[in-house]
mmCIF file of C-alpha atoms (C1' of nucleotides) in Angstrom:
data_model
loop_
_atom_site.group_PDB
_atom_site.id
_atom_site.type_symbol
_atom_site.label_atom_id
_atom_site.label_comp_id
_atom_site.label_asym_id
_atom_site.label_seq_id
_atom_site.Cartn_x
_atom_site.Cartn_y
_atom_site.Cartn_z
ATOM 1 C CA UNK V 1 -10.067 -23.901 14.841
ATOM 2 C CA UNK V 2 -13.575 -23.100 15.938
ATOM 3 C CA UNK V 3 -15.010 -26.600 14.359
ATOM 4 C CA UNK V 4 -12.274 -28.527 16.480
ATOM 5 C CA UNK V 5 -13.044 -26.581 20.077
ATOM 6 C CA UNK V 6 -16.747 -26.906 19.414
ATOM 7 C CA UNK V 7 -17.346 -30.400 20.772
ATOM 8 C CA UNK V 8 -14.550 -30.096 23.594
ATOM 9 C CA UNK V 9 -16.399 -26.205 25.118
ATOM 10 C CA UNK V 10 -19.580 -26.243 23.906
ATOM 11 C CA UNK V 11 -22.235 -26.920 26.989
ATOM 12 C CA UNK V 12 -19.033 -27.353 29.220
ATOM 13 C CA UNK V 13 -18.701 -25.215 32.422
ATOM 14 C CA UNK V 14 -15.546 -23.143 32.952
ATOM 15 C CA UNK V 15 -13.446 -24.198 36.303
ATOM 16 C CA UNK V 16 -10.512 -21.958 35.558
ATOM 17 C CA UNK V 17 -9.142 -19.392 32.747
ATOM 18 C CA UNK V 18 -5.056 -19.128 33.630
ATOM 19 C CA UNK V 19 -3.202 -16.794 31.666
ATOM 20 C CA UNK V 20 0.452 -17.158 31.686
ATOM 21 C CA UNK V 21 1.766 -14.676 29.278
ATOM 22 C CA UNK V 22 -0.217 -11.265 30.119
ATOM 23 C CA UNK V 23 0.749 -9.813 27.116
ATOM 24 C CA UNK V 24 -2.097 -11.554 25.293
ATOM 25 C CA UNK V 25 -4.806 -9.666 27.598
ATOM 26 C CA UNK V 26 -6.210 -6.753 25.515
ATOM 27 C CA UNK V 27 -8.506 -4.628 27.733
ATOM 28 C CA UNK V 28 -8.885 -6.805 30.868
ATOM 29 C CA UNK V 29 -6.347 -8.316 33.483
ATOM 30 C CA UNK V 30 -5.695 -12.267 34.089
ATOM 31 C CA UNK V 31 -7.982 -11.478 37.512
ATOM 32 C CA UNK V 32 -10.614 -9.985 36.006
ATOM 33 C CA UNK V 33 -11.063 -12.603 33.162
ATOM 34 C CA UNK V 34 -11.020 -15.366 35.378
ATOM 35 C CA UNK V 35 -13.173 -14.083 37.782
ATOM 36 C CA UNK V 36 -15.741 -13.507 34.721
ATOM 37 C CA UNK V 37 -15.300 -16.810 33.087
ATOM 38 C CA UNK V 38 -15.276 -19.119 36.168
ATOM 39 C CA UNK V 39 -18.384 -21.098 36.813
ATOM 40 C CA UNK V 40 -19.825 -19.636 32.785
ATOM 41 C CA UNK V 41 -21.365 -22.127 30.452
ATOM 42 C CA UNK V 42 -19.768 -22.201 26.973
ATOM 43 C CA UNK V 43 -22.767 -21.397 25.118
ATOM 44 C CA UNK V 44 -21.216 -21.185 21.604
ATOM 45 C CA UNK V 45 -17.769 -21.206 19.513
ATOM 46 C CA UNK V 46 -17.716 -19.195 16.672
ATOM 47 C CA UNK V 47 -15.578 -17.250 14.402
ATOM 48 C CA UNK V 48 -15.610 -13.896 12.411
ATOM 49 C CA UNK V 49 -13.327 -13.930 9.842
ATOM 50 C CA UNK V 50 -10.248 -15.457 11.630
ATOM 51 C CA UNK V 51 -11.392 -15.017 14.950
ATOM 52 C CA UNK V 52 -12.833 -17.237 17.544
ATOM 53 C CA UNK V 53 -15.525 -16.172 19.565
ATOM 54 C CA UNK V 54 -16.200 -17.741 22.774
ATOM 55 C CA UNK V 55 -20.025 -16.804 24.145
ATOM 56 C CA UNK V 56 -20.216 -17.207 27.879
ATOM 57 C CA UNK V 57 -24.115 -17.754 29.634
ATOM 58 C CA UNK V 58 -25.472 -14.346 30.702
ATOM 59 C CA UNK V 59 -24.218 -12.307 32.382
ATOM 60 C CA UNK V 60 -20.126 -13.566 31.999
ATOM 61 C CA UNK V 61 -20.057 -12.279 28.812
ATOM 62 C CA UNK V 62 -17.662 -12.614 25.314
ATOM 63 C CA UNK V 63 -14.250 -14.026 24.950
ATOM 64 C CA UNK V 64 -12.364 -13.110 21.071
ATOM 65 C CA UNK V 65 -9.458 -14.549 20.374
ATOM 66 C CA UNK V 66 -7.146 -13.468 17.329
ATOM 67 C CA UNK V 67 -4.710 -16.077 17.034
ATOM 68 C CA UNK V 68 -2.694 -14.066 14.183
ATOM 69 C CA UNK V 69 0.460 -15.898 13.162
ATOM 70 C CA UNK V 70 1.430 -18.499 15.267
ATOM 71 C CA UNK V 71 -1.055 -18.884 18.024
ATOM 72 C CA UNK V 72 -3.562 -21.656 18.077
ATOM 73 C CA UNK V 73 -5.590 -24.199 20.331
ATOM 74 C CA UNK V 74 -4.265 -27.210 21.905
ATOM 75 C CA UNK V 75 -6.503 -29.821 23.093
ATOM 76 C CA UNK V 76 -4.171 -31.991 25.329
ATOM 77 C CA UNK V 77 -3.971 -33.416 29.237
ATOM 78 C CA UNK V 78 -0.770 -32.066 31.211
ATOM 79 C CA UNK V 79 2.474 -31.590 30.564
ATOM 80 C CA UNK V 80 1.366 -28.642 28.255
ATOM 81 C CA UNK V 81 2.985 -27.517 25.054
ATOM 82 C CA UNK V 82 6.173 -24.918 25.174
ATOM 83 C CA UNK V 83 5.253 -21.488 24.293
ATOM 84 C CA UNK V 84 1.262 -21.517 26.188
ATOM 85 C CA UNK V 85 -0.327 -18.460 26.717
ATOM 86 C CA UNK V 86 -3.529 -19.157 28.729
ATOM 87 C CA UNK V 87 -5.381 -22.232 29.578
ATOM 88 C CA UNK V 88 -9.090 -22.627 30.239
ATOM 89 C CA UNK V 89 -9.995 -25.660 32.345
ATOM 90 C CA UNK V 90 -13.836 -27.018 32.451
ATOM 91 C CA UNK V 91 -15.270 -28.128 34.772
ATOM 92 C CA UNK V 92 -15.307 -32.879 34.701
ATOM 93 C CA UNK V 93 -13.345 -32.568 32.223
ATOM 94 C CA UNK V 94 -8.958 -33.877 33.043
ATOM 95 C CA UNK V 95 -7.977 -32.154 29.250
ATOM 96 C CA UNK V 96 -7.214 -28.795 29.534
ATOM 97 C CA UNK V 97 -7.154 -26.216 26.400
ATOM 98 C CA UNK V 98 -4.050 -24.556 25.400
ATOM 99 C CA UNK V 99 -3.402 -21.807 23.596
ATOM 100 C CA UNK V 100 -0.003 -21.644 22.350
ATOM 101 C CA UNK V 101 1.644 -18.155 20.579
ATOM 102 C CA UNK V 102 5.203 -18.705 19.877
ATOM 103 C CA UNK V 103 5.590 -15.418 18.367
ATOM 104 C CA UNK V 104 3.452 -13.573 20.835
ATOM 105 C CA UNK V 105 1.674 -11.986 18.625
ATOM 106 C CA UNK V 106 -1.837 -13.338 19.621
ATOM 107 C CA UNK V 107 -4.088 -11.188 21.711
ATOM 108 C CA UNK V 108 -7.615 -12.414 23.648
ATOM 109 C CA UNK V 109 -10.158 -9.412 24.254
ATOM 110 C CA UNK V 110 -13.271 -9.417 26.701
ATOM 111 C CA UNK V 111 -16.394 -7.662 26.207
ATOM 112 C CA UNK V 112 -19.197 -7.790 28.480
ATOM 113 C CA UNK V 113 -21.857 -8.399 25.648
ATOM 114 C CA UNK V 114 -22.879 -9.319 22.322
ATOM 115 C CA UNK V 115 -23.553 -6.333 21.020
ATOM 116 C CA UNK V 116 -19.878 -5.052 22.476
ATOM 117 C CA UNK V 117 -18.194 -7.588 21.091
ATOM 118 C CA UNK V 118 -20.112 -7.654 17.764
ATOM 119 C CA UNK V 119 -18.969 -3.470 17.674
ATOM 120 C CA UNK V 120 -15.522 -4.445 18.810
ATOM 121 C CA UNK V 121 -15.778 -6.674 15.711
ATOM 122 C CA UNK V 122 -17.345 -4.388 13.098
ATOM 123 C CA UNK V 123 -14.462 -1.667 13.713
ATOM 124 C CA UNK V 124 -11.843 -3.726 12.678
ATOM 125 C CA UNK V 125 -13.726 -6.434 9.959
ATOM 126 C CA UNK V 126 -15.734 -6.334 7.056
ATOM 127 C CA UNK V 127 -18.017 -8.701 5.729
ATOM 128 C CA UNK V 128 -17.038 -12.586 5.856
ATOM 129 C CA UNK V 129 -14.900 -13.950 3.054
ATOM 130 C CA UNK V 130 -17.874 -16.851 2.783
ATOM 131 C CA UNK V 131 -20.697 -14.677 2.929
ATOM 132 C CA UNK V 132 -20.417 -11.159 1.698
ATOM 133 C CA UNK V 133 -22.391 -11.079 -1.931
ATOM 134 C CA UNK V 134 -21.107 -10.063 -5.179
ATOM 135 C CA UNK V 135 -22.212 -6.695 -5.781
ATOM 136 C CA UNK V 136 -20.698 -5.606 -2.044
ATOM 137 C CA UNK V 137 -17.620 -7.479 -2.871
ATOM 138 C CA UNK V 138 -16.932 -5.265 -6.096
ATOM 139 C CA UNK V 139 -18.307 -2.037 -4.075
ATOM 140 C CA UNK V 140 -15.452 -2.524 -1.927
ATOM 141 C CA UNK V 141 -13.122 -3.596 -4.275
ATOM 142 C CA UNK V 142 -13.547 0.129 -6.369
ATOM 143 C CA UNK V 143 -13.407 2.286 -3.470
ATOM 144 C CA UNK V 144 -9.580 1.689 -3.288
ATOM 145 C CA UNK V 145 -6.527 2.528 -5.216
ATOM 146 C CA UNK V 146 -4.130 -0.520 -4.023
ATOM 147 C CA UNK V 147 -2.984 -3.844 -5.463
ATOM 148 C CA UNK V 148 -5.251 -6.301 -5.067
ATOM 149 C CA UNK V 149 -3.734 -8.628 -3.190
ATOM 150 C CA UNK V 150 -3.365 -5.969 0.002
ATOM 151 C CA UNK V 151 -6.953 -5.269 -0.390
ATOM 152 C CA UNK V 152 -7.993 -8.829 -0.231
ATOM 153 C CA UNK V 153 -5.940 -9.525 2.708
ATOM 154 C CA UNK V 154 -7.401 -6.340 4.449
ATOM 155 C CA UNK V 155 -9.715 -7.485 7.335
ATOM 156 C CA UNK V 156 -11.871 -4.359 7.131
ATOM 157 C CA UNK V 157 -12.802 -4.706 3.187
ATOM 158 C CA UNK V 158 -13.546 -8.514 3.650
ATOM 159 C CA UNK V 159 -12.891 -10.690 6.675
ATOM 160 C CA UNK V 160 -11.685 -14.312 6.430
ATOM 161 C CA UNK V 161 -8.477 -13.981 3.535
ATOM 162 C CA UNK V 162 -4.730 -14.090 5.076
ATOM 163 C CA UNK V 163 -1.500 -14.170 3.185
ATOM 164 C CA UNK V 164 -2.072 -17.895 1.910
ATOM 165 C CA UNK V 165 -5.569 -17.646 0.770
ATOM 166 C CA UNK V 166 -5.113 -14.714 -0.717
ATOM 167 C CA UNK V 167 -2.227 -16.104 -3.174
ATOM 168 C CA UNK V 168 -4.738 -19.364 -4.062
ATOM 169 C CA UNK V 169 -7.686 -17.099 -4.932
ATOM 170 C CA UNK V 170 -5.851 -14.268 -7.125
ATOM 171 C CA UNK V 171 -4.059 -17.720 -8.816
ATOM 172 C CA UNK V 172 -7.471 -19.331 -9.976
ATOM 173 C CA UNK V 173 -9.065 -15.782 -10.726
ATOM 174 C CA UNK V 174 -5.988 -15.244 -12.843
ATOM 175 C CA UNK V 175 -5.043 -12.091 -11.496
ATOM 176 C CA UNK V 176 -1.851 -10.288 -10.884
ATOM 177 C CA UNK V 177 -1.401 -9.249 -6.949
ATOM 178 C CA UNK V 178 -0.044 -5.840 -8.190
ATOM 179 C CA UNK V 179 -2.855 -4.810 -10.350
ATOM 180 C CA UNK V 180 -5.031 -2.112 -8.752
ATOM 181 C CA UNK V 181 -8.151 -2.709 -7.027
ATOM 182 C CA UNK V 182 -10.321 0.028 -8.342
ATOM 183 C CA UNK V 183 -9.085 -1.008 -12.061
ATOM 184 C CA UNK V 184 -10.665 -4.574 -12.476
ATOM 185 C CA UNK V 185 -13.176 -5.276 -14.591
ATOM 186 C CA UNK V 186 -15.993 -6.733 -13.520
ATOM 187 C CA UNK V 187 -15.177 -10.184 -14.862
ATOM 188 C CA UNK V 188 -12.150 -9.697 -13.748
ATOM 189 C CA UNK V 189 -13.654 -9.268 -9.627
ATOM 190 C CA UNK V 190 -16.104 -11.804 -10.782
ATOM 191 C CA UNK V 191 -13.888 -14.263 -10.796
ATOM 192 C CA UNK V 192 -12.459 -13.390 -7.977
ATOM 193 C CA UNK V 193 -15.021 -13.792 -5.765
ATOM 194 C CA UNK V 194 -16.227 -16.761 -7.178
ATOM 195 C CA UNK V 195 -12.492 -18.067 -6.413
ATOM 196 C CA UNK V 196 -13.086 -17.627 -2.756
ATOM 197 C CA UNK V 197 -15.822 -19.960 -2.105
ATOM 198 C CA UNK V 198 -13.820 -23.432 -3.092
ATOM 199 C CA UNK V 199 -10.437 -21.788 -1.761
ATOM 200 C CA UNK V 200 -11.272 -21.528 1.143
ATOM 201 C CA UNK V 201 -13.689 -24.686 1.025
ATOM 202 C CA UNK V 202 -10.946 -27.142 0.289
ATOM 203 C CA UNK V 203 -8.708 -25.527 2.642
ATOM 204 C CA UNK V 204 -11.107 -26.158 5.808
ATOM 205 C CA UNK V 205 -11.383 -29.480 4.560
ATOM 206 C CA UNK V 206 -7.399 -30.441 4.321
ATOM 207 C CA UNK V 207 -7.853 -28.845 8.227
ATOM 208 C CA UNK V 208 -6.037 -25.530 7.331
ATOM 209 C CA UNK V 209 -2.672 -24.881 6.267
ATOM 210 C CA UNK V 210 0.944 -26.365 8.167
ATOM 211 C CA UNK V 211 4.174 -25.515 7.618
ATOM 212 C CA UNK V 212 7.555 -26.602 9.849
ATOM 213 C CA UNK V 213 6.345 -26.046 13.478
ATOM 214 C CA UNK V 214 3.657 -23.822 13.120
ATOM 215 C CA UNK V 215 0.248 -23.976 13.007
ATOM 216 C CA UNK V 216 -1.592 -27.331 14.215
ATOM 217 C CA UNK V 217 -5.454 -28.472 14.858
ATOM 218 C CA UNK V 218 -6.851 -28.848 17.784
ATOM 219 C CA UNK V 219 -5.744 -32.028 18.289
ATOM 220 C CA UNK V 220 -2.270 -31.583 17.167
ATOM 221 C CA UNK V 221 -2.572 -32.815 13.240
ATOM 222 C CA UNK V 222 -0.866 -31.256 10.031
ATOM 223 C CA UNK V 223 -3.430 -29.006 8.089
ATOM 224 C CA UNK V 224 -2.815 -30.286 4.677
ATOM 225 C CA UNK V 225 -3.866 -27.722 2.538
ATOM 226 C CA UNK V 226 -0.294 -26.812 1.411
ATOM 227 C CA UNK V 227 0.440 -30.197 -0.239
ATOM 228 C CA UNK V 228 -2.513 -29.839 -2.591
ATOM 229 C CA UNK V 229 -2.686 -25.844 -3.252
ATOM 230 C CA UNK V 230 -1.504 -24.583 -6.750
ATOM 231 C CA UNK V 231 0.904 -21.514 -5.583
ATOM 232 C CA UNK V 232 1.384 -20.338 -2.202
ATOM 233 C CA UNK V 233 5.044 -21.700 -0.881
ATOM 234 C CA UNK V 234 5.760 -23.278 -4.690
ATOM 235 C CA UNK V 235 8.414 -20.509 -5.922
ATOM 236 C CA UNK V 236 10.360 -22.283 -8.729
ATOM 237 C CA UNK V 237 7.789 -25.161 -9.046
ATOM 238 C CA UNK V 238 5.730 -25.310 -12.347
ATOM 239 C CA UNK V 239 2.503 -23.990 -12.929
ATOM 240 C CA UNK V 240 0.271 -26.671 -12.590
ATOM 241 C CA UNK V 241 -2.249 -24.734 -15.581
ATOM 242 C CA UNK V 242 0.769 -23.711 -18.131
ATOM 243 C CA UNK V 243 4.076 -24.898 -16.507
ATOM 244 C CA UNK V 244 5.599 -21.569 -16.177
ATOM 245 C CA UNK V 245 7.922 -21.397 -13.246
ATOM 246 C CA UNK V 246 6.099 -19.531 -9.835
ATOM 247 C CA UNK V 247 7.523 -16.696 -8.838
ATOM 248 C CA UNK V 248 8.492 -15.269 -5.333
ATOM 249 C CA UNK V 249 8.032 -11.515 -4.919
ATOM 250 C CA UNK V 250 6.798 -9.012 -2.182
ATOM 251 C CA UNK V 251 5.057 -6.632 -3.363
ATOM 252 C CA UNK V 252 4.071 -2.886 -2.446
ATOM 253 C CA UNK V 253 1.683 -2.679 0.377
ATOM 254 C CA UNK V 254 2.937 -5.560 1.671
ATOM 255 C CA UNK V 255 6.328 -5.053 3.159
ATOM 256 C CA UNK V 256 7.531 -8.303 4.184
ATOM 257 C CA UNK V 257 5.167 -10.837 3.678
ATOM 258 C CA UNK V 258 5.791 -13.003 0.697
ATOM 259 C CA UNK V 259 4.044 -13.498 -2.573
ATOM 260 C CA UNK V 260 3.501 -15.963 -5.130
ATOM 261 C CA UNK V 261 1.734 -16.001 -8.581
ATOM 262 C CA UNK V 262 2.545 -17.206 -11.754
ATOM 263 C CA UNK V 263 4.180 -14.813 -14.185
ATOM 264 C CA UNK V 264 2.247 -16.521 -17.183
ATOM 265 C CA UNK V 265 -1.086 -17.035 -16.342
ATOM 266 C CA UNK V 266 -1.253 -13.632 -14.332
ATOM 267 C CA UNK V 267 0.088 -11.241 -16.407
ATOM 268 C CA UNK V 268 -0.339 -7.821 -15.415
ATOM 269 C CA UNK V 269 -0.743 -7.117 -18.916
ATOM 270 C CA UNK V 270 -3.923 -6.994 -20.607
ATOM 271 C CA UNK V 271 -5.229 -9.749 -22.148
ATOM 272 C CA UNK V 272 -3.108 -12.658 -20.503
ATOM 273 C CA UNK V 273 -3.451 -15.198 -19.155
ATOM 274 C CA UNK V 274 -5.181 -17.425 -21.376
ATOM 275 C CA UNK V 275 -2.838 -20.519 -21.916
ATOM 276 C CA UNK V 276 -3.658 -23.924 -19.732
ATOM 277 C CA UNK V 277 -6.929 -24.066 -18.541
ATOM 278 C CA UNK V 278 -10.645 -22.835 -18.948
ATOM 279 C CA UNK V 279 -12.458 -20.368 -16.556
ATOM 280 C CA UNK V 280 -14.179 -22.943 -14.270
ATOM 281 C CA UNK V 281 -11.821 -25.327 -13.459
ATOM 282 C CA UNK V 282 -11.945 -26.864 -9.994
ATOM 283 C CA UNK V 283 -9.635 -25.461 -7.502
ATOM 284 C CA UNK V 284 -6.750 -28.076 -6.351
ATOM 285 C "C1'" DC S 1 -7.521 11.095 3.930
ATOM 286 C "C1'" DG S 2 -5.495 7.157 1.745
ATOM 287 C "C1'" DG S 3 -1.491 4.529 1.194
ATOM 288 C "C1'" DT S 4 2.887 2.753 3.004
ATOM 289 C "C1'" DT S 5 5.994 1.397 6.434
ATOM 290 C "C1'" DA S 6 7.717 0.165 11.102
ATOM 291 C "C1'" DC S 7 6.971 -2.550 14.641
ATOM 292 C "C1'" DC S 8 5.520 -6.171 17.662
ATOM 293 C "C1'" DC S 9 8.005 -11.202 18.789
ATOM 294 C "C1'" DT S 10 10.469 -15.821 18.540
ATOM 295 C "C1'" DG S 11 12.450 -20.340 16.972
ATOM 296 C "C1'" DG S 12 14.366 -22.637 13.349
ATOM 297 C "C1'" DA S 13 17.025 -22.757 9.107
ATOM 298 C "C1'" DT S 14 20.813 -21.167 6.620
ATOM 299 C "C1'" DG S 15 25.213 -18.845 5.822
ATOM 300 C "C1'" DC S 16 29.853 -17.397 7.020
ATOM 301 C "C1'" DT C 1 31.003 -24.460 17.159
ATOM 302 C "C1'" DG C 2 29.301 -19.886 17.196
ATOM 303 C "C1'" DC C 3 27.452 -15.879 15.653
ATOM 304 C "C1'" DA C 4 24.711 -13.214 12.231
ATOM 305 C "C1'" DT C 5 21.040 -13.057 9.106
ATOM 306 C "C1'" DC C 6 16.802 -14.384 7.156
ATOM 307 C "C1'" DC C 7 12.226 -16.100 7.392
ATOM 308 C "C1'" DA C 8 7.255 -16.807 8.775
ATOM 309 C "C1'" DG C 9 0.157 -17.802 9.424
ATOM 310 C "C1'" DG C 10 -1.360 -10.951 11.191
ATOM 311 C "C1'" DG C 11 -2.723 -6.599 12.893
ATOM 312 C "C1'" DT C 12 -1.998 -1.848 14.512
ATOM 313 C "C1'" DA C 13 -0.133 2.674 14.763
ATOM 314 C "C1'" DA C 14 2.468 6.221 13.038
ATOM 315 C "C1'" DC C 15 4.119 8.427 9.214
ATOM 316 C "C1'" DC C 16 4.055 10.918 4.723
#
DNA sequence: CGGTTACCCTGGATGC
DNA sequence: TGCATCCAGGGTAACC
């Protein structure tokens, strides 16, 4: 999301920020945010973990977006998309940038600084999924007493994993979602975190992950990380490393959201897992 | 305190 | 056809 707005708000000047929906305002009103971001120069788009950070010139300060389920950018001339939230206009520029929530759930924050918005960040997120090191990754895996999967998909103990990703990485580390954080071994978290990297590499590169109506890039392609993953959204469908059939569960500490693994190759008893495939395979 | 659950929302698909 | 139910990318707050 941040990759595809970089090149249409970097160096751009802001005309206009309308918010239609004030629901998605945390912490400022529509005035105030478009009195603060009209006439700024998009210095920078960024992200931490899955949010986009907009950096305004001095003194207009930062703009973080959590786009959570449903909401994401839309870079597209009038009429606009159903379901918009806010729009930013620039300055030259006819497109204008959409930001569509069906569900609502979205929110867009305001902080006058970096170092506000960098301690708005740090209260709620951990370390990035693509840069926090080994040795912190297992610290933080041992000081809980949860499944795994809940802990991987908790923004404060590593930023950057969500409901998909999480189901891709446990799959190629061989690991059961249930079994406890605190209990892995160390090749067990090993290989975990060395599942991240190419999970989440080769789903930035298929453009991120579409299903029905939801989620979109910037300029209003498919993501097509789900036709090339090996579990997420395959219940019933074989095991690409032993065949067994995926399973669909939810799973405690996650009420609700839904999980897939593979009953054979992760086993939540010891010692399984073995059939199919060797420790290194690519991810696909 | 740590872990679990309820809740926030809506459109589309499915079932009766 | 119409109504009810289920489902989904995430995060927070309240509860036990």
């Amino acid at each position: 999301m941040a990759r595809g707005l970089r090149p249409a708000l970097v160096g751009r000047r802001v005309a206009s920020i309308q918010v239609r929906d004030v629901t998605v305002l945390q912490g400022i009103d529509a005035e105030a945010l478009d009195r603060r971001a009209r006439g700024a120069v998009v210095l920078e788009v960024r992200r931490r973990g899955k949010w986009v950070v907009l950096s305004l010139d001095e003194p207009r300060g930062i703009i973080v977006i959590q786009p959570r389920m449903t909401g994401g950018f839309w870079l597209v001339p009038p009429p606009h998309p159903a379901h918009v939230r806010f729009t930013i206009k620039l300055v030259d520029v006819s497109d204008v940038i959409s930001f569509q929530d069906p569900r609502r759930f979205g929110r867009l924050a305001w902080y006058p600084d970096d170092s506000a918005a960098e301690a708005a960040c740090a209260r709620s997120l951990g370390p990035d999924a693509l840069e926090i090191a080994l040795p912190e990754f297992a610290k933080r895996l041992k000081r809980t007493t949860r499944a795994i999967k809940p802990v991987l998909m908790d923004q404060k103990v590593l930023a950057g994993l969500g409901n998909i990703y999480a189901d891709e990485v446990l799959f190629h580390a061989r690991l059961h979602p249930s079994r406890r954080s605190d209990r892995l071994r160390p090749a067990e978290v090993a290989a975990l975190h060395a599942a991240i990297r190419p999970v989440l590499e080769s789903a930035i590169a298929a453009e991120g992950s579409s299903f029905d109506e939801g989620y979109r890039t910037v300029l209003g392609l498919e993501g097509g990380f789900l036709a090339i993953n090996a579990i997420h959204r395959r219940g019933g469908k074989p095991c690409v490393a032993c065949g067994e059939p995926i399973v669909k569960t939810r799973i405690a500490g996650l009420i609700g959201r839904p999980t897939y693994f593979c009953p054979r190759c992760q086993s939540l008893r010891r010692g399984g897992g073995r059939s199919g495939r060797e420790s290194g395979d690519r991810v696909r």
